PDB file of C-alpha atoms in Angstrom:
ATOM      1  CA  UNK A1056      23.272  17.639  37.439  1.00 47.00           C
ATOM      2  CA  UNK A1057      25.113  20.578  35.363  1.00 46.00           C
ATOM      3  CA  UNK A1058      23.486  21.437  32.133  1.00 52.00           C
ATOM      4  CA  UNK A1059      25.612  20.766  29.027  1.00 64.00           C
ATOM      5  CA  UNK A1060      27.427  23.592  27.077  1.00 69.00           C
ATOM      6  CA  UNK A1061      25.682  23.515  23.217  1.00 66.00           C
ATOM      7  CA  UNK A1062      26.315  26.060  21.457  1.00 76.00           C
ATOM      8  CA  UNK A1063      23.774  28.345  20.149  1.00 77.00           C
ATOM      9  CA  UNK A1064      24.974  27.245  16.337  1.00 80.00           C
ATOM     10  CA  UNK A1065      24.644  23.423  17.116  1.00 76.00           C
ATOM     11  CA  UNK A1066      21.137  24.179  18.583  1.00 83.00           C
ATOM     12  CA  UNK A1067      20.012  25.647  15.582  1.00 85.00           C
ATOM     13  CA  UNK A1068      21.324  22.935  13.526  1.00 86.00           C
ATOM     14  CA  UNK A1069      19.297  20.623  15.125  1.00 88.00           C
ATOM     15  CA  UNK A1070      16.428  22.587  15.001  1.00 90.00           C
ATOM     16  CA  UNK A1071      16.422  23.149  11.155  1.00 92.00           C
ATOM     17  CA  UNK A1072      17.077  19.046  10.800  1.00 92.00           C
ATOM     18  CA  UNK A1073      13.880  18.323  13.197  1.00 92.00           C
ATOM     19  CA  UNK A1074      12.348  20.919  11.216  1.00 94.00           C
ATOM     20  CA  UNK A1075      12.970  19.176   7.892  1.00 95.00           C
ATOM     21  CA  UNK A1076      12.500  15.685   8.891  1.00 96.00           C
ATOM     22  CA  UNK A1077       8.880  16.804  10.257  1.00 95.00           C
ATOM     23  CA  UNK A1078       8.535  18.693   7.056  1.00 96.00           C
ATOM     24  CA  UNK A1079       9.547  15.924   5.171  1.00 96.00           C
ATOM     25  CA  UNK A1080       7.158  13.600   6.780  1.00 96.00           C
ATOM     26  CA  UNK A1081       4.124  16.013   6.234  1.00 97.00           C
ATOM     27  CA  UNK A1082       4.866  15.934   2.836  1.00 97.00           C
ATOM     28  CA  UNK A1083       4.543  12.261   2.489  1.00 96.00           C
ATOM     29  CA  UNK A1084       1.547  11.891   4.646  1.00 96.00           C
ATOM     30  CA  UNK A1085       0.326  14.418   2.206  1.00 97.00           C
ATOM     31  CA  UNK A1086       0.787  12.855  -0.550  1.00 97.00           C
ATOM     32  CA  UNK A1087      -0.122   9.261   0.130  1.00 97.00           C
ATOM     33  CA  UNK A1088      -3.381  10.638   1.172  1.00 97.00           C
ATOM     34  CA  UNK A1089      -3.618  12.216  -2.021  1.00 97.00           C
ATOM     35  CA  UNK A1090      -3.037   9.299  -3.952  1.00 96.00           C
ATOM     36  CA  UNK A1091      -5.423   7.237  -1.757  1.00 97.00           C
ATOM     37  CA  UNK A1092      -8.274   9.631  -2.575  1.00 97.00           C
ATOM     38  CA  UNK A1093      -7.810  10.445  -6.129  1.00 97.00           C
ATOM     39  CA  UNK A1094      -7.849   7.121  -6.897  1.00 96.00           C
ATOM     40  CA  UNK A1095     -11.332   6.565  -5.167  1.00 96.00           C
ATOM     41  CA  UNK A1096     -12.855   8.816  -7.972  1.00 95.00           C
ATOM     42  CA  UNK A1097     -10.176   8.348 -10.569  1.00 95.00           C
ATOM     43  CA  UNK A1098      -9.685   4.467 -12.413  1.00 92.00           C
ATOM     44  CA  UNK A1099      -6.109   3.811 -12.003  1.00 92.00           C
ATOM     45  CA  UNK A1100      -3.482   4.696 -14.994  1.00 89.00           C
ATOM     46  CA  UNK A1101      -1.418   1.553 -13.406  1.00 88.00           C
ATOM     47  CA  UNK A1102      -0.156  -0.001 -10.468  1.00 89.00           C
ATOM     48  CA  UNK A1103       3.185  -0.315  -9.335  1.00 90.00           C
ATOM     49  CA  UNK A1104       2.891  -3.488  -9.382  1.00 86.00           C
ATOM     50  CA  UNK A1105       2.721  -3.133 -13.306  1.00 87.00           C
ATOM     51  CA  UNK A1106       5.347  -0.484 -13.029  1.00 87.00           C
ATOM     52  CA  UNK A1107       7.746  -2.833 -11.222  1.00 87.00           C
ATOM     53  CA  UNK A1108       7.264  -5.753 -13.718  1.00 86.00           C
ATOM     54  CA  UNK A1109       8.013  -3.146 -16.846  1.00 86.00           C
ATOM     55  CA  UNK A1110      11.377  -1.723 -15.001  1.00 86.00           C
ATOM     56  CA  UNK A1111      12.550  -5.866 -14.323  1.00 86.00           C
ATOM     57  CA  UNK A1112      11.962  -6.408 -18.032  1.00 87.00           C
ATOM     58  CA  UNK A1113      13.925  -3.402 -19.368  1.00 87.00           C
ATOM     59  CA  UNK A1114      16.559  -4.455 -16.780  1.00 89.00           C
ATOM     60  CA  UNK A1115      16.064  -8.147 -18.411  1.00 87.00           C
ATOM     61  CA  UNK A1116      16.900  -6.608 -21.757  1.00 86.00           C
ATOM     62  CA  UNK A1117      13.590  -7.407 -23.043  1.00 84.00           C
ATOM     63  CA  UNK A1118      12.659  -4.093 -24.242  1.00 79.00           C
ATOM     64  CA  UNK A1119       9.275  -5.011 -26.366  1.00 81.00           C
ATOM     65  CA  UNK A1120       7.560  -5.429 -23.060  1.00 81.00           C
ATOM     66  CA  UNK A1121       4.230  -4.647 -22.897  1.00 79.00           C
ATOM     67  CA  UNK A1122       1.481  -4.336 -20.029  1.00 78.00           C
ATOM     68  CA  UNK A1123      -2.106  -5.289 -21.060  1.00 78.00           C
ATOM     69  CA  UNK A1124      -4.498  -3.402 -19.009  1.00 78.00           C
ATOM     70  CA  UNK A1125      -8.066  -2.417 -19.022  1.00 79.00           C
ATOM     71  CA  UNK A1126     -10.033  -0.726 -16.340  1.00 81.00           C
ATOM     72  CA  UNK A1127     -13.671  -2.192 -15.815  1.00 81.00           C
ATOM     73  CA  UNK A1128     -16.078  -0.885 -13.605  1.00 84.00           C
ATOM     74  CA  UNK A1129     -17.761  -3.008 -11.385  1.00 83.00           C
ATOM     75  CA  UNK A1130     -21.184  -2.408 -12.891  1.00 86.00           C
ATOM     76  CA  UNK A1131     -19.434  -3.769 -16.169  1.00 87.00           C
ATOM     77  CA  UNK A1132     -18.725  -6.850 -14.484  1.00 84.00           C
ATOM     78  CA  UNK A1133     -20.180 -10.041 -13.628  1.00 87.00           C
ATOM     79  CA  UNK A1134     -22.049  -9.836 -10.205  1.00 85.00           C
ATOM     80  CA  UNK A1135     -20.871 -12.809  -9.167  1.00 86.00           C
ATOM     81  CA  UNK A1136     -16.569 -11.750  -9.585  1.00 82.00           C
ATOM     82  CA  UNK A1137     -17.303  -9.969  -5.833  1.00 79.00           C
ATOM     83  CA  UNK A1138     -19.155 -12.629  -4.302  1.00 79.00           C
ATOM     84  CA  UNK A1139     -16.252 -15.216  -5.463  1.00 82.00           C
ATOM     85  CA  UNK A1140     -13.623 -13.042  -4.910  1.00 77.00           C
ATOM     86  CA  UNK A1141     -15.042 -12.763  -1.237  1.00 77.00           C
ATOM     87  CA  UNK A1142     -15.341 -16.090  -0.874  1.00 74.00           C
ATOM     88  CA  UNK A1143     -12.026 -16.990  -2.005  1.00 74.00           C
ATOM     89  CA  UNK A1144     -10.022 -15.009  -0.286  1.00 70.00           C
ATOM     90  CA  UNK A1145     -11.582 -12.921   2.849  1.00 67.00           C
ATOM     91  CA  UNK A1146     -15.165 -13.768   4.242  1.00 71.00           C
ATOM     92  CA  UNK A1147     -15.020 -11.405   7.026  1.00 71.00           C
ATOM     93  CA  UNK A1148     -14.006  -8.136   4.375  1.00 76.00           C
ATOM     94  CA  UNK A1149     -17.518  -6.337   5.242  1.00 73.00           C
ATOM     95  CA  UNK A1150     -16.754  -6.400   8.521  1.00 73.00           C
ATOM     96  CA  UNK A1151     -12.921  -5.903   8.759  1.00 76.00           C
ATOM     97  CA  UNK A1152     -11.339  -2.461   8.284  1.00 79.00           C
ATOM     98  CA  UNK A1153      -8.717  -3.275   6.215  1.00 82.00           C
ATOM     99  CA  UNK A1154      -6.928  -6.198   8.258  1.00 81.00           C
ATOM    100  CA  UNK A1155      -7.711  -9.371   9.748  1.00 74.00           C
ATOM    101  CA  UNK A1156      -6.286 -10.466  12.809  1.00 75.00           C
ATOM    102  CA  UNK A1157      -6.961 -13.966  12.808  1.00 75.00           C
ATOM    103  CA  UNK A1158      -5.929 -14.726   9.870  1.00 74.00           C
ATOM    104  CA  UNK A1159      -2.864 -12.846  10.318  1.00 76.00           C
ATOM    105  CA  UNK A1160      -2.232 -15.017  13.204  1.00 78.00           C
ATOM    106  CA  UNK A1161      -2.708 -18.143  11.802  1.00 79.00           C
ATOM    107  CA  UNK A1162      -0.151 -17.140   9.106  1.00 75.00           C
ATOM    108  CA  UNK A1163       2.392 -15.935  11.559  1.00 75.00           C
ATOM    109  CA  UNK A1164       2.294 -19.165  13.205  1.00 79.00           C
ATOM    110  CA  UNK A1165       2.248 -21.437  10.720  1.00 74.00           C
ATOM    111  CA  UNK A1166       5.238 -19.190   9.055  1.00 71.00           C
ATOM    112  CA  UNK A1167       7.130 -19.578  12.594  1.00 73.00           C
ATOM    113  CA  UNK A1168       6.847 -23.283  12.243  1.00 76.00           C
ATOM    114  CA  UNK A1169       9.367 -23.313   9.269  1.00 72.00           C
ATOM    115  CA  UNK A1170       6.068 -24.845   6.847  1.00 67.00           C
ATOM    116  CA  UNK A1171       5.469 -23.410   3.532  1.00 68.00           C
ATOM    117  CA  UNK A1172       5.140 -19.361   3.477  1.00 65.00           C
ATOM    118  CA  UNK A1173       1.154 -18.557   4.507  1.00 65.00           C
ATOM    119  CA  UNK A1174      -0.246 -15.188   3.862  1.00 70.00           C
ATOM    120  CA  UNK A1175      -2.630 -13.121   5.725  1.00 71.00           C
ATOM    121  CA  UNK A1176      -3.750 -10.056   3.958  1.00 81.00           C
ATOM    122  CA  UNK A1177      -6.784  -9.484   3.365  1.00 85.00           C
ATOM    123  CA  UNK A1178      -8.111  -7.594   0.220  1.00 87.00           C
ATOM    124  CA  UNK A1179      -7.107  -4.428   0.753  1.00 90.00           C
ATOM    125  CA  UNK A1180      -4.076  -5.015   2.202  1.00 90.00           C
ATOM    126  CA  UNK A1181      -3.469  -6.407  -1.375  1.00 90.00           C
ATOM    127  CA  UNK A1182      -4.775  -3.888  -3.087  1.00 92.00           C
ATOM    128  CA  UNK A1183      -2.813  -1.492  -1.312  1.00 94.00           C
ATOM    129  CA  UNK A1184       0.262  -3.195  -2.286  1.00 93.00           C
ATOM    130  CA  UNK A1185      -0.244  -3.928  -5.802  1.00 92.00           C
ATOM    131  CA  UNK A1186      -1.557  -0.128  -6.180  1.00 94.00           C
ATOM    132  CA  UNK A1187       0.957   1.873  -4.298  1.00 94.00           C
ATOM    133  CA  UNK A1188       4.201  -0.047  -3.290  1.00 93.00           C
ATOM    134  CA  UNK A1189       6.589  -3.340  -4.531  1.00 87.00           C
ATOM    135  CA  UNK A1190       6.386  -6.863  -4.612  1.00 81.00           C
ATOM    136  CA  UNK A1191       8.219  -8.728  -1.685  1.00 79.00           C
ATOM    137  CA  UNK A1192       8.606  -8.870   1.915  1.00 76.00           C
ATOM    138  CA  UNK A1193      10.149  -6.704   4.807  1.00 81.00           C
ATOM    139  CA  UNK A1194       9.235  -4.757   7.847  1.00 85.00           C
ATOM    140  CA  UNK A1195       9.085  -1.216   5.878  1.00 92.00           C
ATOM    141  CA  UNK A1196       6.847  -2.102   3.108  1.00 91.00           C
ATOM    142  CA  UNK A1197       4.678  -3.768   5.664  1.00 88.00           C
ATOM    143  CA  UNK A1198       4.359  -0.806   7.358  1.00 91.00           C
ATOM    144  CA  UNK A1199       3.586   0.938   4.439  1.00 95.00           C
ATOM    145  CA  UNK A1200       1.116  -1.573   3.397  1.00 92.00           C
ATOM    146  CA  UNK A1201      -0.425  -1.438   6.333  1.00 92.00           C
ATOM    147  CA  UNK A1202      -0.432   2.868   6.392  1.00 96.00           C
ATOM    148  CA  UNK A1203      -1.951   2.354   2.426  1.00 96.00           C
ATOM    149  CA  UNK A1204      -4.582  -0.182   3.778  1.00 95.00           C
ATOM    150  CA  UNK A1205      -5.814   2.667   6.507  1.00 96.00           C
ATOM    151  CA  UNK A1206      -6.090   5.555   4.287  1.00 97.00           C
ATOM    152  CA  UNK A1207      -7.872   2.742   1.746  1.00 96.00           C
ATOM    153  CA  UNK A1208     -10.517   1.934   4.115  1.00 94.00           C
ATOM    154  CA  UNK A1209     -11.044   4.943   5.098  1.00 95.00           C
ATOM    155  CA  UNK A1210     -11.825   6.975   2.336  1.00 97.00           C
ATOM    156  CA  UNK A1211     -13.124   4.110   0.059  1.00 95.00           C
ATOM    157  CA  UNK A1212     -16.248   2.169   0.228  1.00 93.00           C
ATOM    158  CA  UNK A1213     -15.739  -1.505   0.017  1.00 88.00           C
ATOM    159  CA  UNK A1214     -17.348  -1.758  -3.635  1.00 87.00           C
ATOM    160  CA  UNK A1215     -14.715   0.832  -4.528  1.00 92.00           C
ATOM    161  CA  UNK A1216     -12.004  -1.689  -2.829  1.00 90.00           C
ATOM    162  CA  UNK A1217     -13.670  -4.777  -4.904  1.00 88.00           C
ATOM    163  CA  UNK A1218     -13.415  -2.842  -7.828  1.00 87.00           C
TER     164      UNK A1218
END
């Protein structure tokens, strides 16, 4: 095997672009965790789910629109809104960490079967979309969703995930 002639420039080209692209990545790490655990102390301002619908209305030309929103803790609420909103949507969410394989199973196979669409998320998969990220499908925002749902779980407690 001979070695290959790289120049000493074109080595430290590469080298700064690694550099940056780890650099870059840090940063975002950074800063989703950030986000993740101000927002366990701190009610939300909005979502981006909120954010999203405002930017499709001014592209919609409908430039009076308007979010309604109103943070309520949950000792403000109804003590039954977490028991039925358990119930209704994930029974196993004190005892999941943020995903739930069986139901994400089911879903995948009935969505493989051509049927109508079936999700799996569980609750804070859903909060971590509606929170952080945009409305649809894909491979990257799943991933993203799924990165949000960690850092969710871990550094909320489940009351603060109801909430």
């Amino acid at each position: 095997m001979t070695p290959r002639n790289v120049s000493p420039s074109a080595t430290r080209s590469r080298r700064r672009w690694s550099t940056l692209i780890f650099k870059t990545i840090g940063v975002l790490v950074l800063i989703s965790v950030l986000q993740v655990l101000v927002l366990r102390f701190v009610p939300p301002p909005m979502t981006a789910f909120m954010l999203w619908r405002q930017v499709d209305a001014w592209i919609g030309g409908d430039k009076d629109y308007r979010w309604r929103y109103d943070w309520e803790p949950l000792s403000k609420m109804s003590p039954n809104v977490p028991v039925a909103l358990v119930a209704a949507e994930v029974q196993l969410f004190a005892e999941h960490y943020g995903f739930d394989v069986v139901a994400i199973e089911k879903a995948y196979a009935n969505n493989a079967k051509g049927k109508r669409v079936r999700g799996g998320s569980t609750i804070s998969q859903q909060v971590a979309k509606n929170l952080f990220l945009w409305s649809g499908g894909g491979y990257f925002r799943k991933a993203l969703e799924a990165w949000y749902t960690l850092l969710i779980e871990t550094l909320w407690p489940k009351h603060r995930i109801i909430e």
